[in-house]
PDB file of C-alpha atoms in Angstrom:
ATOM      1  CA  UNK A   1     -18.016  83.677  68.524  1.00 45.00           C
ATOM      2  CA  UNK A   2     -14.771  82.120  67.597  1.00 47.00           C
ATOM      3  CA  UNK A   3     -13.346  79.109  68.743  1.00 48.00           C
ATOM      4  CA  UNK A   4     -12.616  79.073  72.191  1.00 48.00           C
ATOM      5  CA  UNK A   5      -9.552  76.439  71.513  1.00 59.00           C
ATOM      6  CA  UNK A   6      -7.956  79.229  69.391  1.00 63.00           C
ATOM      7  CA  UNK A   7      -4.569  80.025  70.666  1.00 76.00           C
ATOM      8  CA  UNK A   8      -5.828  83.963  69.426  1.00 81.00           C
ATOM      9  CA  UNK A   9      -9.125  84.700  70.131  1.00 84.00           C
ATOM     10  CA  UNK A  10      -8.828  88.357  69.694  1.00 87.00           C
ATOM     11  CA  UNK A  11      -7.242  87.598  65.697  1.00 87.00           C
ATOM     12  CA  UNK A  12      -9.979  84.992  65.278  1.00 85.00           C
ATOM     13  CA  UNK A  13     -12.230  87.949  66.024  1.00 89.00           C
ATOM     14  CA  UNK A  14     -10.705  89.986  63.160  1.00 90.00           C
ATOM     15  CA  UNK A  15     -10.013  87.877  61.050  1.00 85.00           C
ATOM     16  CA  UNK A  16     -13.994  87.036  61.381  1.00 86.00           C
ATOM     17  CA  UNK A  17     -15.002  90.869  60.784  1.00 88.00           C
ATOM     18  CA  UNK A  18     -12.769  91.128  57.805  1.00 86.00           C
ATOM     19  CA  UNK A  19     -14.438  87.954  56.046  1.00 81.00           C
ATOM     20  CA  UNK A  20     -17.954  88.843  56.738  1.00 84.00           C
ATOM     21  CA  UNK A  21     -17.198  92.760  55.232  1.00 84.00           C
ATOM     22  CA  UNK A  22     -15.923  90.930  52.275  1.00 77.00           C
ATOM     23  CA  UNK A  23     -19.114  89.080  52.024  1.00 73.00           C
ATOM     24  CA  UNK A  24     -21.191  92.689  52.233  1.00 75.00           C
ATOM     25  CA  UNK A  25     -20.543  94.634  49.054  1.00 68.00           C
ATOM     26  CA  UNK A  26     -24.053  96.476  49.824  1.00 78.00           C
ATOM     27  CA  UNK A  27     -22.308  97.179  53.456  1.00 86.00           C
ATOM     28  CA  UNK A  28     -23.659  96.438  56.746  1.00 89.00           C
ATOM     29  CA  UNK A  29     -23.716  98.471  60.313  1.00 92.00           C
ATOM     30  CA  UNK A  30     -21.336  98.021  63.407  1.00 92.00           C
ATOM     31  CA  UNK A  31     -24.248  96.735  64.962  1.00 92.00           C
ATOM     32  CA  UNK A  32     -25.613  94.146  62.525  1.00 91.00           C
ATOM     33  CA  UNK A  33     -21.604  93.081  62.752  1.00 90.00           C
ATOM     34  CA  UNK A  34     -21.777  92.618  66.363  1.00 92.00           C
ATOM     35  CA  UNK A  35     -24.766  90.777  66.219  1.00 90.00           C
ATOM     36  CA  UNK A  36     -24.132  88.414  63.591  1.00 88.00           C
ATOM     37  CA  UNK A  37     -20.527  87.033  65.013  1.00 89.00           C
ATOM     38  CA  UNK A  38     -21.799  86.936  68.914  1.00 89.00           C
ATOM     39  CA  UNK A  39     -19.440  90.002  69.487  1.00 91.00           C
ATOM     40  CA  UNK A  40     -20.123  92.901  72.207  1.00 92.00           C
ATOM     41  CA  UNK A  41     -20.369  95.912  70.519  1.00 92.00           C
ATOM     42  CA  UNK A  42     -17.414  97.766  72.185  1.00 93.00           C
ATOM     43  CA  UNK A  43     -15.218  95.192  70.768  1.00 93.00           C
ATOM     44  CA  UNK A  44     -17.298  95.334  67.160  1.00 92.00           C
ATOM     45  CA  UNK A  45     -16.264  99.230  67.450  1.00 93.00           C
ATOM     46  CA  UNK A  46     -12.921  98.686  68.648  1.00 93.00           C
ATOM     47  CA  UNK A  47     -12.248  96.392  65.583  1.00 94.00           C
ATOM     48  CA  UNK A  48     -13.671  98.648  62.972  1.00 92.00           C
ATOM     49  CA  UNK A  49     -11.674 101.845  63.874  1.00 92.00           C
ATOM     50  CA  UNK A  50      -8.591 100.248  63.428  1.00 92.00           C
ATOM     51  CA  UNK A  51      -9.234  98.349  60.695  1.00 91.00           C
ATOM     52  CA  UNK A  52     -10.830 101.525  59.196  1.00 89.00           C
ATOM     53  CA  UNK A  53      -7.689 103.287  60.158  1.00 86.00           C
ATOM     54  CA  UNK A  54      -5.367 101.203  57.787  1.00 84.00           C
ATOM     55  CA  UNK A  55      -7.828 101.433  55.356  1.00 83.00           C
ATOM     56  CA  UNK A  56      -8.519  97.859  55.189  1.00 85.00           C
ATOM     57  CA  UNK A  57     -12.025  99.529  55.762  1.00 87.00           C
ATOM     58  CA  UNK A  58     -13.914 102.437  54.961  1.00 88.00           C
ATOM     59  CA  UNK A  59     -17.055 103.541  56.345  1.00 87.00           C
ATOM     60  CA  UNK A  60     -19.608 105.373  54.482  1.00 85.00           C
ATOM     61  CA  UNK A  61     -22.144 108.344  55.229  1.00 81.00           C
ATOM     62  CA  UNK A  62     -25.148 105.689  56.202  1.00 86.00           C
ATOM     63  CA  UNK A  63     -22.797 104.349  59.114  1.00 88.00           C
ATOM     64  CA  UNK A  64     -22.525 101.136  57.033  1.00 90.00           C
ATOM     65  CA  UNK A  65     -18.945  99.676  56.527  1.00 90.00           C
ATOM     66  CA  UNK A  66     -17.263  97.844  53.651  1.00 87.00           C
ATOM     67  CA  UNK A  67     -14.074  96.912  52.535  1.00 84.00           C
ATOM     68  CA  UNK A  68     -11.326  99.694  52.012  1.00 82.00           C
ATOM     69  CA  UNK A  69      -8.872 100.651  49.189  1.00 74.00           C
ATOM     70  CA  UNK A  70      -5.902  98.909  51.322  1.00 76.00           C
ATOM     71  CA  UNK A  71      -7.678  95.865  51.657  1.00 74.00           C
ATOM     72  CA  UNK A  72      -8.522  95.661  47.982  1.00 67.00           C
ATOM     73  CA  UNK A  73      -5.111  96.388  47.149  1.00 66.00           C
ATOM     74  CA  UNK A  74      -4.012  93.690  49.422  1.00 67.00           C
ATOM     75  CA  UNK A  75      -6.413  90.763  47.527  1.00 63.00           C
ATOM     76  CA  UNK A  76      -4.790  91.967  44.083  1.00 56.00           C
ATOM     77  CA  UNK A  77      -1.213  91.080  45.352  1.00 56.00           C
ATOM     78  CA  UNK A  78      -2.694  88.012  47.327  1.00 57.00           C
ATOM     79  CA  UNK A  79      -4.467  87.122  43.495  1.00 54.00           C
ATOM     80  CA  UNK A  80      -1.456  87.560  41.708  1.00 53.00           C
ATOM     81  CA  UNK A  81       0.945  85.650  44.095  1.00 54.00           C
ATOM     82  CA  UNK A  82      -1.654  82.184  44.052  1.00 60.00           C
ATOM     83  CA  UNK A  83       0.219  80.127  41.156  1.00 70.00           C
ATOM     84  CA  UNK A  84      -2.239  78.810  38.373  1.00 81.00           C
ATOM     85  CA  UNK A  85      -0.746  76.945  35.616  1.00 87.00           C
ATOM     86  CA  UNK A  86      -1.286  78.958  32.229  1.00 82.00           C
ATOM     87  CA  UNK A  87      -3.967  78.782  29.707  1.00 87.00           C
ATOM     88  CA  UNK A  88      -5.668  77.608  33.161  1.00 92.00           C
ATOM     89  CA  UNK A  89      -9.169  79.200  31.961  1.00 90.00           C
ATOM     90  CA  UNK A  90      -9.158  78.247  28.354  1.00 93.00           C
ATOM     91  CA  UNK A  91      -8.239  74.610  29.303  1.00 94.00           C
ATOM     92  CA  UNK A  92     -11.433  74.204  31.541  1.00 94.00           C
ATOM     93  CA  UNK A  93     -13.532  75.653  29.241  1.00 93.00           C
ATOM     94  CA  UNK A  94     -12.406  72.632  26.658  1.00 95.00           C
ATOM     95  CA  UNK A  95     -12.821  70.358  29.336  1.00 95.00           C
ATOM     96  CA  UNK A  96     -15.863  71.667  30.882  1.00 93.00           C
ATOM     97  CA  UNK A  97     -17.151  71.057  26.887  1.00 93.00           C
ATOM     98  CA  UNK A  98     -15.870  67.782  25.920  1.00 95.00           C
ATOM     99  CA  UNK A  99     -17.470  66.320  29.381  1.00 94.00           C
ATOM    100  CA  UNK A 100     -20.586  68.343  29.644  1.00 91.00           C
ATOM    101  CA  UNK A 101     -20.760  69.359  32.637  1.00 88.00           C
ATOM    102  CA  UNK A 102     -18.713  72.040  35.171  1.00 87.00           C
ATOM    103  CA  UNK A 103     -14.963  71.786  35.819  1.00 93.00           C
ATOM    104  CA  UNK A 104     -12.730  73.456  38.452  1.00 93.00           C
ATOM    105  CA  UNK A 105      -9.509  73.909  39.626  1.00 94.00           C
ATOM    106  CA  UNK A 106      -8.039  73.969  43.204  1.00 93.00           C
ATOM    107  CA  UNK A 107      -5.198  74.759  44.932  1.00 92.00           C
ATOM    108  CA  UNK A 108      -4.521  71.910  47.682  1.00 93.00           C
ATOM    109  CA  UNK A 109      -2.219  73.441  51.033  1.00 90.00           C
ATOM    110  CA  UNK A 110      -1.377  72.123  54.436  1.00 89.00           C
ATOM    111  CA  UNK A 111      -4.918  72.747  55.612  1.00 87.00           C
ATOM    112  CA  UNK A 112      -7.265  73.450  53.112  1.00 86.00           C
ATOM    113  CA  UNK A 113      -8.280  73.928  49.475  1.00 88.00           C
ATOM    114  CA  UNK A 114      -8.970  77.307  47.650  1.00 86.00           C
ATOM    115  CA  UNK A 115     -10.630  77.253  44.777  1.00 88.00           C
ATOM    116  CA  UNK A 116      -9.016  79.261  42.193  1.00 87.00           C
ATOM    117  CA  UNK A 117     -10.931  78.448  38.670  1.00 89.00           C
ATOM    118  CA  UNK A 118     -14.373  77.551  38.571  1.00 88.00           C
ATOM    119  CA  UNK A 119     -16.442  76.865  35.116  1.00 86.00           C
ATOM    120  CA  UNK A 120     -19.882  75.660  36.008  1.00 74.00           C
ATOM    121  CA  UNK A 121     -20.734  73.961  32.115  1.00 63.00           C
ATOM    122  CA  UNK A 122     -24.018  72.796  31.838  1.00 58.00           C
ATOM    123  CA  UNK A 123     -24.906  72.726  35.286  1.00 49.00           C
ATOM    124  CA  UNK A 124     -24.125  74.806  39.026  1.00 46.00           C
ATOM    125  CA  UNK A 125     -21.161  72.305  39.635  1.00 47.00           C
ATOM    126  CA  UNK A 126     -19.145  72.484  41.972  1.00 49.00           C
ATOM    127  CA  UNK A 127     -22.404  73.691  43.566  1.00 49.00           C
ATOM    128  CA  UNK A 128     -22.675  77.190  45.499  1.00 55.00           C
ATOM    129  CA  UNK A 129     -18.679  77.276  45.015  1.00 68.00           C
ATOM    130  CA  UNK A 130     -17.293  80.178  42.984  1.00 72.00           C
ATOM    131  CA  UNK A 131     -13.212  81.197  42.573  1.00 76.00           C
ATOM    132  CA  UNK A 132     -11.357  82.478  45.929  1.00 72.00           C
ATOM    133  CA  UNK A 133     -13.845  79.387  48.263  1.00 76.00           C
ATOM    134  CA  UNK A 134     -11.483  78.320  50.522  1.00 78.00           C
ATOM    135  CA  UNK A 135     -12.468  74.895  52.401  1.00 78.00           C
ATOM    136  CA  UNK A 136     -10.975  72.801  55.021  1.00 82.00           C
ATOM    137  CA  UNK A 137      -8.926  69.843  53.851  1.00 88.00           C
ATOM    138  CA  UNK A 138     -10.820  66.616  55.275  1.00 87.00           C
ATOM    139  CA  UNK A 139     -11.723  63.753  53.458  1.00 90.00           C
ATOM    140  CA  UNK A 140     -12.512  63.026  50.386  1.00 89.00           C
ATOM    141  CA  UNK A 141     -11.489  66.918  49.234  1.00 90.00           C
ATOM    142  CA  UNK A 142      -7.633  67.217  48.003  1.00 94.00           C
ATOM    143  CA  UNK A 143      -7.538  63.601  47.410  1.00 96.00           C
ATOM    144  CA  UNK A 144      -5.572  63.693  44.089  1.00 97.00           C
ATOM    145  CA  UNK A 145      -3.173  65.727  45.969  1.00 97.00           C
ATOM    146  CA  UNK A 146      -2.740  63.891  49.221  1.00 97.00           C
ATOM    147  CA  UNK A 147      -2.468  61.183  47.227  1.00 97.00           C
ATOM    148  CA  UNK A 148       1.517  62.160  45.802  1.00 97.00           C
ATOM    149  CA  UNK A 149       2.163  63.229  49.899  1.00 96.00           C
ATOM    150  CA  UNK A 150       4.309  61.552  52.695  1.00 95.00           C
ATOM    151  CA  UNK A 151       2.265  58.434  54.724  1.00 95.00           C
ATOM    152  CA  UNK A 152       1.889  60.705  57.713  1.00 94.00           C
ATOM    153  CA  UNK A 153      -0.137  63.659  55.759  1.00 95.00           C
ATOM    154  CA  UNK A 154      -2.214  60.758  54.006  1.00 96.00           C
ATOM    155  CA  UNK A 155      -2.972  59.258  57.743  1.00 95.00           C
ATOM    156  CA  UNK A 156      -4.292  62.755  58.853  1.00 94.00           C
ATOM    157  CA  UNK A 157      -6.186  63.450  56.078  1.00 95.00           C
ATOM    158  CA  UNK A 158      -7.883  59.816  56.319  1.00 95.00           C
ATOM    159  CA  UNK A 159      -8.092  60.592  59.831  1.00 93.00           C
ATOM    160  CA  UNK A 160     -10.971  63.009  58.931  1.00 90.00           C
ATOM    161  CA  UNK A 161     -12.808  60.609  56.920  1.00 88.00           C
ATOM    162  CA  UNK A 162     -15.870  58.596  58.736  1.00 83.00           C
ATOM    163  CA  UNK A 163     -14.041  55.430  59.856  1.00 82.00           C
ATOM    164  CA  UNK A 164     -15.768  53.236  57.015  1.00 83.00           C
ATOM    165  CA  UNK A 165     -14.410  54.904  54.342  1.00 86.00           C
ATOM    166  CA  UNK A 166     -11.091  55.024  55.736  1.00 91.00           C
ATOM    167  CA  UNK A 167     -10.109  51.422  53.727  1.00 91.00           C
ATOM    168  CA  UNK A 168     -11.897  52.139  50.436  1.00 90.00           C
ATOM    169  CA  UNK A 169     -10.196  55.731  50.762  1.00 92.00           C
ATOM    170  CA  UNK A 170      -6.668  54.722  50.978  1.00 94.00           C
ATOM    171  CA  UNK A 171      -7.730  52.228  47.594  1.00 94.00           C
ATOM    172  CA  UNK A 172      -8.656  55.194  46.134  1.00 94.00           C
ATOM    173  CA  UNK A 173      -5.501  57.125  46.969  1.00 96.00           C
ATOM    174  CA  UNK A 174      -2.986  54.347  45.250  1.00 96.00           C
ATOM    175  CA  UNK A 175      -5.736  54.260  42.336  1.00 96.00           C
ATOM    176  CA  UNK A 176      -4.753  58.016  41.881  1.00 97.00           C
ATOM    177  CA  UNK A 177      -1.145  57.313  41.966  1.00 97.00           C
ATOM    178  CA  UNK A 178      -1.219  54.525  38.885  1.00 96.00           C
ATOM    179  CA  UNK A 179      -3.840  56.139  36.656  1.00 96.00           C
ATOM    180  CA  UNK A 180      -3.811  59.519  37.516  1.00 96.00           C
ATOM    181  CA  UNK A 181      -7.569  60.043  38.506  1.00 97.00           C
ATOM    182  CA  UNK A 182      -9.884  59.137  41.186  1.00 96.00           C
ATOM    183  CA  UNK A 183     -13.975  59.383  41.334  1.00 94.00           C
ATOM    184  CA  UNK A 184     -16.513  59.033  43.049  1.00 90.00           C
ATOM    185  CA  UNK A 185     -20.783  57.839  43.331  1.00 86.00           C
ATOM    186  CA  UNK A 186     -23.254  59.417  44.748  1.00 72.00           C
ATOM    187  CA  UNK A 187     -26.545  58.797  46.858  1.00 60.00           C
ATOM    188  CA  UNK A 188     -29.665  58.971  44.804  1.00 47.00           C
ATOM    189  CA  UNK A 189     -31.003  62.151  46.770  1.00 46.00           C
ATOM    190  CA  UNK A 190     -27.355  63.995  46.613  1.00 55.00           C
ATOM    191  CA  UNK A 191     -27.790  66.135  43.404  1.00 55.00           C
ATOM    192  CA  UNK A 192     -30.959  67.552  45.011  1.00 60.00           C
ATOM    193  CA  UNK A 193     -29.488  68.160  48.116  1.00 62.00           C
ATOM    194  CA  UNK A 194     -26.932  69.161  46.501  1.00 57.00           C
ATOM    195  CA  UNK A 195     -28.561  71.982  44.174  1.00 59.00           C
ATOM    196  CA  UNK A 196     -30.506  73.007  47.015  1.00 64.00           C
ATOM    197  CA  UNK A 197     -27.572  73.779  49.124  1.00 57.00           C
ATOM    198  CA  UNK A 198     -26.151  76.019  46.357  1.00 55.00           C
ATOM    199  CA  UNK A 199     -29.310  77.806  46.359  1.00 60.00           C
ATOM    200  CA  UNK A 200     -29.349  78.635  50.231  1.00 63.00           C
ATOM    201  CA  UNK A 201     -25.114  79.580  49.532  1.00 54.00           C
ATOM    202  CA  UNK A 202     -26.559  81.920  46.766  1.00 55.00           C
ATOM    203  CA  UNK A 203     -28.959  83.342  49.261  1.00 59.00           C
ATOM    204  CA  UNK A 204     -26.576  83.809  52.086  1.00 54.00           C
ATOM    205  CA  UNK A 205     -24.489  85.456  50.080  1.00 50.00           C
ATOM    206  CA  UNK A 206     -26.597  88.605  49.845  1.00 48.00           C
ATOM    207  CA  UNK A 207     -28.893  88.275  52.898  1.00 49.00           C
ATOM    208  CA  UNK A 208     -28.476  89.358  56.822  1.00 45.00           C
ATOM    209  CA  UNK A 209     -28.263  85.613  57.688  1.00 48.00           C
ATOM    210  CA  UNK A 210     -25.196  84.979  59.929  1.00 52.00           C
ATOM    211  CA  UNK A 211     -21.829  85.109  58.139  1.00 54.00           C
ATOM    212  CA  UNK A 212     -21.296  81.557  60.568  1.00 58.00           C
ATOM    213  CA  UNK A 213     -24.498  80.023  58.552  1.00 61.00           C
ATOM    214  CA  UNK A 214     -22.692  80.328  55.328  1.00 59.00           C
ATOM    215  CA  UNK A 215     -19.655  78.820  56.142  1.00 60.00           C
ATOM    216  CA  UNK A 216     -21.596  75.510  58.042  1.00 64.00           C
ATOM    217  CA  UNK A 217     -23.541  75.060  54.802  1.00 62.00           C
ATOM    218  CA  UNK A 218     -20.637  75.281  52.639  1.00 59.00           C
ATOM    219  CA  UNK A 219     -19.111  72.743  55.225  1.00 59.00           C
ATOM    220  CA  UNK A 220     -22.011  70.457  54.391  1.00 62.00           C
ATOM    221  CA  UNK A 221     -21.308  71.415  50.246  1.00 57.00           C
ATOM    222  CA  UNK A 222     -17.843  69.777  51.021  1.00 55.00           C
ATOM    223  CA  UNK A 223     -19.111  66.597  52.557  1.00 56.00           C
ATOM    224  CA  UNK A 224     -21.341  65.858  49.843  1.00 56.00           C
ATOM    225  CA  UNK A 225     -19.307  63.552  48.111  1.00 58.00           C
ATOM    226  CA  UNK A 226     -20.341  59.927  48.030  1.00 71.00           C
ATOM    227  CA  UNK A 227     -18.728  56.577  47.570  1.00 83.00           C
ATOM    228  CA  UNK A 228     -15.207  56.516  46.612  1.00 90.00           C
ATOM    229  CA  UNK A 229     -14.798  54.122  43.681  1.00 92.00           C
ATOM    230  CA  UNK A 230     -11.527  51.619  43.524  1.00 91.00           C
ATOM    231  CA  UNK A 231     -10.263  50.056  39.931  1.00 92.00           C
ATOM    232  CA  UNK A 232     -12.383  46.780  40.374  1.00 92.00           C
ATOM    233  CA  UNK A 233     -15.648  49.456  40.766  1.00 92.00           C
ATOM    234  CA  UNK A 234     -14.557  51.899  37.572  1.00 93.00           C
ATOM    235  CA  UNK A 235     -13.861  48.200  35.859  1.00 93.00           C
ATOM    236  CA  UNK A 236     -17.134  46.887  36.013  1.00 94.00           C
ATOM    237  CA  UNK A 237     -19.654  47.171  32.950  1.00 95.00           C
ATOM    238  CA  UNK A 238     -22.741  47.976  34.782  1.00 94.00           C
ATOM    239  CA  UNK A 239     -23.676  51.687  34.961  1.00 93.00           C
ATOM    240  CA  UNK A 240     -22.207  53.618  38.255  1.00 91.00           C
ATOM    241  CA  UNK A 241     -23.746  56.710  39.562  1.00 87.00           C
ATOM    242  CA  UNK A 242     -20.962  59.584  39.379  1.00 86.00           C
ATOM    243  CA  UNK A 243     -20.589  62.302  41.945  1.00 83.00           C
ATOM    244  CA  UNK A 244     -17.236  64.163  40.331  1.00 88.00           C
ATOM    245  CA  UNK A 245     -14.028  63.199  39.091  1.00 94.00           C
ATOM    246  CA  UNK A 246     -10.502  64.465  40.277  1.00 96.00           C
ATOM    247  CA  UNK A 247      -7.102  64.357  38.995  1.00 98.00           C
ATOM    248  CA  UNK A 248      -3.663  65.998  40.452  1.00 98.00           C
ATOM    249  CA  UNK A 249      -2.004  69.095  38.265  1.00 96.00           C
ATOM    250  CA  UNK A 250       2.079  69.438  39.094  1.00 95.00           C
ATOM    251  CA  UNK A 251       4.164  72.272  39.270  1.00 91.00           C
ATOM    252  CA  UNK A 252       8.035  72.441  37.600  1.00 86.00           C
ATOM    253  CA  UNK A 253       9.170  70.599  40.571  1.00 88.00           C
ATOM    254  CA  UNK A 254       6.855  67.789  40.101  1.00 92.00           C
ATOM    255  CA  UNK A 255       4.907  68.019  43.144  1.00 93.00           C
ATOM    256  CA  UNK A 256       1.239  67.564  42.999  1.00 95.00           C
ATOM    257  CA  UNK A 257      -0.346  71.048  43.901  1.00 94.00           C
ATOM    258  CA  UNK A 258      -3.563  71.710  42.540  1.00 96.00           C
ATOM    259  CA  UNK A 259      -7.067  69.634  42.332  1.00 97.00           C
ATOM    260  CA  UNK A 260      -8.549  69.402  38.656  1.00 97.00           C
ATOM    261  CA  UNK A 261     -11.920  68.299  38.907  1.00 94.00           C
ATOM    262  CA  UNK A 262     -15.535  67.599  37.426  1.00 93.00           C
ATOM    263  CA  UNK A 263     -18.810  67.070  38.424  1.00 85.00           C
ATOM    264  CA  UNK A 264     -21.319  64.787  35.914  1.00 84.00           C
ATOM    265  CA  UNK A 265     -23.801  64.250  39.442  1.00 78.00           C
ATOM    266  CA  UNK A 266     -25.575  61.420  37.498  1.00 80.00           C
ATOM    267  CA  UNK A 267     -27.027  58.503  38.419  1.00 79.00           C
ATOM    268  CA  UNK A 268     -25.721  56.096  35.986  1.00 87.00           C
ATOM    269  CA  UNK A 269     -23.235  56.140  34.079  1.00 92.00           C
ATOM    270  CA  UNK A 270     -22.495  53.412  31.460  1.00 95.00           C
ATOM    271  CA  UNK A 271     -18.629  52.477  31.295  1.00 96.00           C
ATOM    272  CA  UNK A 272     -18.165  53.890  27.645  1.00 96.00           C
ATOM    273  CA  UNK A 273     -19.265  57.338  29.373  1.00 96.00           C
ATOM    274  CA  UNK A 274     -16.694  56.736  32.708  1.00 96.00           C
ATOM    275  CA  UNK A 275     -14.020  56.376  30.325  1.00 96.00           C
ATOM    276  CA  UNK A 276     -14.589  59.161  28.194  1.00 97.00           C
ATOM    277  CA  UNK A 277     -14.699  61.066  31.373  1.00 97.00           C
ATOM    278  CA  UNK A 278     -11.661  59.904  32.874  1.00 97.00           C
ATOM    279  CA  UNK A 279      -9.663  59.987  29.505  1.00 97.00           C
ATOM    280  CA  UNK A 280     -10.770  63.825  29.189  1.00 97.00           C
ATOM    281  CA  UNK A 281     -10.092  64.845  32.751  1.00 97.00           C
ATOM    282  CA  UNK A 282      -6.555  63.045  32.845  1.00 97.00           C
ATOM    283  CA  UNK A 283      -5.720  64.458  29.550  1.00 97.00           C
ATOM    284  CA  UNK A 284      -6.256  67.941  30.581  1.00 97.00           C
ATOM    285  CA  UNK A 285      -4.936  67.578  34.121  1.00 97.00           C
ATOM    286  CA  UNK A 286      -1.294  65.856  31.953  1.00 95.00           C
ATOM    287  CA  UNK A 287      -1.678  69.341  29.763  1.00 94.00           C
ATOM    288  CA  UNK A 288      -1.741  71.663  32.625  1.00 95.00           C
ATOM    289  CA  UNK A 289       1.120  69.969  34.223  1.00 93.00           C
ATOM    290  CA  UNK A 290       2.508  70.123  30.878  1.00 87.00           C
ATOM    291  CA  UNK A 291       1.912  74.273  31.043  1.00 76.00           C
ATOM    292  CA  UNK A 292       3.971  74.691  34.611  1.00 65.00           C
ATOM    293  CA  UNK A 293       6.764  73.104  32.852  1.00 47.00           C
ATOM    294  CA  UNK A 294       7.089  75.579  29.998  1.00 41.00           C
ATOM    295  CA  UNK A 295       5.286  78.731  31.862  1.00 43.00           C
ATOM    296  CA  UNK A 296       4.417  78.379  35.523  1.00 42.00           C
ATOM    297  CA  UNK A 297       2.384  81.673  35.071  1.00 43.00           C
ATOM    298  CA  UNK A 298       0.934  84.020  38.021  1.00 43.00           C
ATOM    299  CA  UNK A 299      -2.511  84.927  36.368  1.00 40.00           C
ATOM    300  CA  UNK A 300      -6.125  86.282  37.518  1.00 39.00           C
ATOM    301  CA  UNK A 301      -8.399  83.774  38.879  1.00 39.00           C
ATOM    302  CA  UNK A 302     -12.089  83.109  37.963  1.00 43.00           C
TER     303      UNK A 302
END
């Protein structure tokens, strides 16, 4: 059901039958709808005729709805209006090679963080996350961003932190501002909770589960994030265990927009290796910057 603090319940309700549709390409019944987001099925019903009326739905001889030619029509203009900085693809693919391991791209708003590039590399990383994931923005995700934002926005977004991280967060933040990157460790059992999170996203994605089930466990995807490291911790010699990377990208204006990360998940990682990672990662995140300067380009995500 949605939120009871919502100051729309009735758009939550939408707004929830829309996104699970769009999660269905096989299609799925009015009353496998109503049952999966708590709804009566009068109201289910009620939804689904109008939405089927503006063709943001259709429904198909077996009585099983998916989404309609106005609603696909809508996500290509929605696609081409989410800025990515050119050569976007091409440049991840060169990082995602010189680091060995996956490499995305995000776009960091008010409130949360859509992914809008994704190239998993040698392994699933960013697990179970694929282009168009939209997360909240808590703690530690949008970092490089928030870190270039007023005091107030950096307060609320360390707000969402656990309170003992808050200190070693805001370190991390003014590392981002003077070098440009930021990482982070990880727990010894992370990468396999980790990998077998993205296998139950995976799974979700094409069973009957609850449409609510998939977006809790991609909740616990985004908290999955370990210790964030400060410049005495990336300046040691001794091996450090490495959860992912992230650097800010700017638009023309110079304002820090979009998330470039990486993910190496390993357990140790000797300070030759850290450097060669954060070398890579700021290079690439300096020549994507560099792109929105020349060509702030409008392309396809993926």
């Amino acid at each position: 059901m949605p939120d009871k603090r919502s100051p729309s319940p009735p758009t939550e309700r939408v707004i929830a039958v829309v996104e699970l549709l769009a999660d269905r390409a096989s299609g799925i019944s009015a009353a496998q709808i109503a049952d999966e987001l708590g709804l009566s099925r009068s109201t289910a019903l009620a939804i689904l005729t109008t939405l089927t009326g503006h063709g943001w739905i259709s429904r198909a001889p077996d009585l099983r709805y998916r989404p309609g030619a106005r609603l696909a029509t809508l996500v290509t203009r929605a696609r081409g209006t989410l800025p990515v900085p050119a050569n976007t693809r091409q440049s991840l693919r060169e990082l995602a090679g010189a680091v060995g391991c996956g490499a995305a791209l995000s776009l960091v708003g008010a409130t949360e963080l859509t992914f809008v590039s994704v190239l998993a590399g040698e392994g699933r990383v960013p697990a179970g996350i694929t282009p168009d994931t939209v997360l909240p923005l808590r703690a530690p995700a949008g970092a490089a961003v928030v870190a270039f934002r007023a005091e107030a926005e950096q307060q609320q977004w360390l707000a969402t932190a656990p309170a003992g991280q808050h200190e070693r967060l805001g370190e991390t933040l003014a590392l981002i501002r003077s070098t440009g990157v930021g990482a982070w460790g990880i727990d010894a059992a992370d990468p396999a909770a980790l990998d077998v999170l993205a296998d139950v996203v995976e799974h979700l994605g094409g069973s009957p589960a609850p449409h609510r089930l998939r977006q809790r466990v991609f909740g616990l995807l985004a908290g999955i994030s370990g210790k964030p490291y400060t410049a005495s911790d990336l300046a040691t010699d001794a091996a450090l265990p490495l959860s992912y990377l992230a650097a800010p990208v700017f638009d023309t204006a110079g304002v820090a927009r979009w998330e470039l990360q990486i993910g190496p998940l390993q357990a140790a990682v000797d300070r030759p290796r850290r450097e060669h990672y954060l070398s890579c990662l700021r290079r690439t995140a300096q020549k994507l910057s560099t792109a929105t300067e020349s060509e702030e380009a409008n392309v396809h995500i993926g």
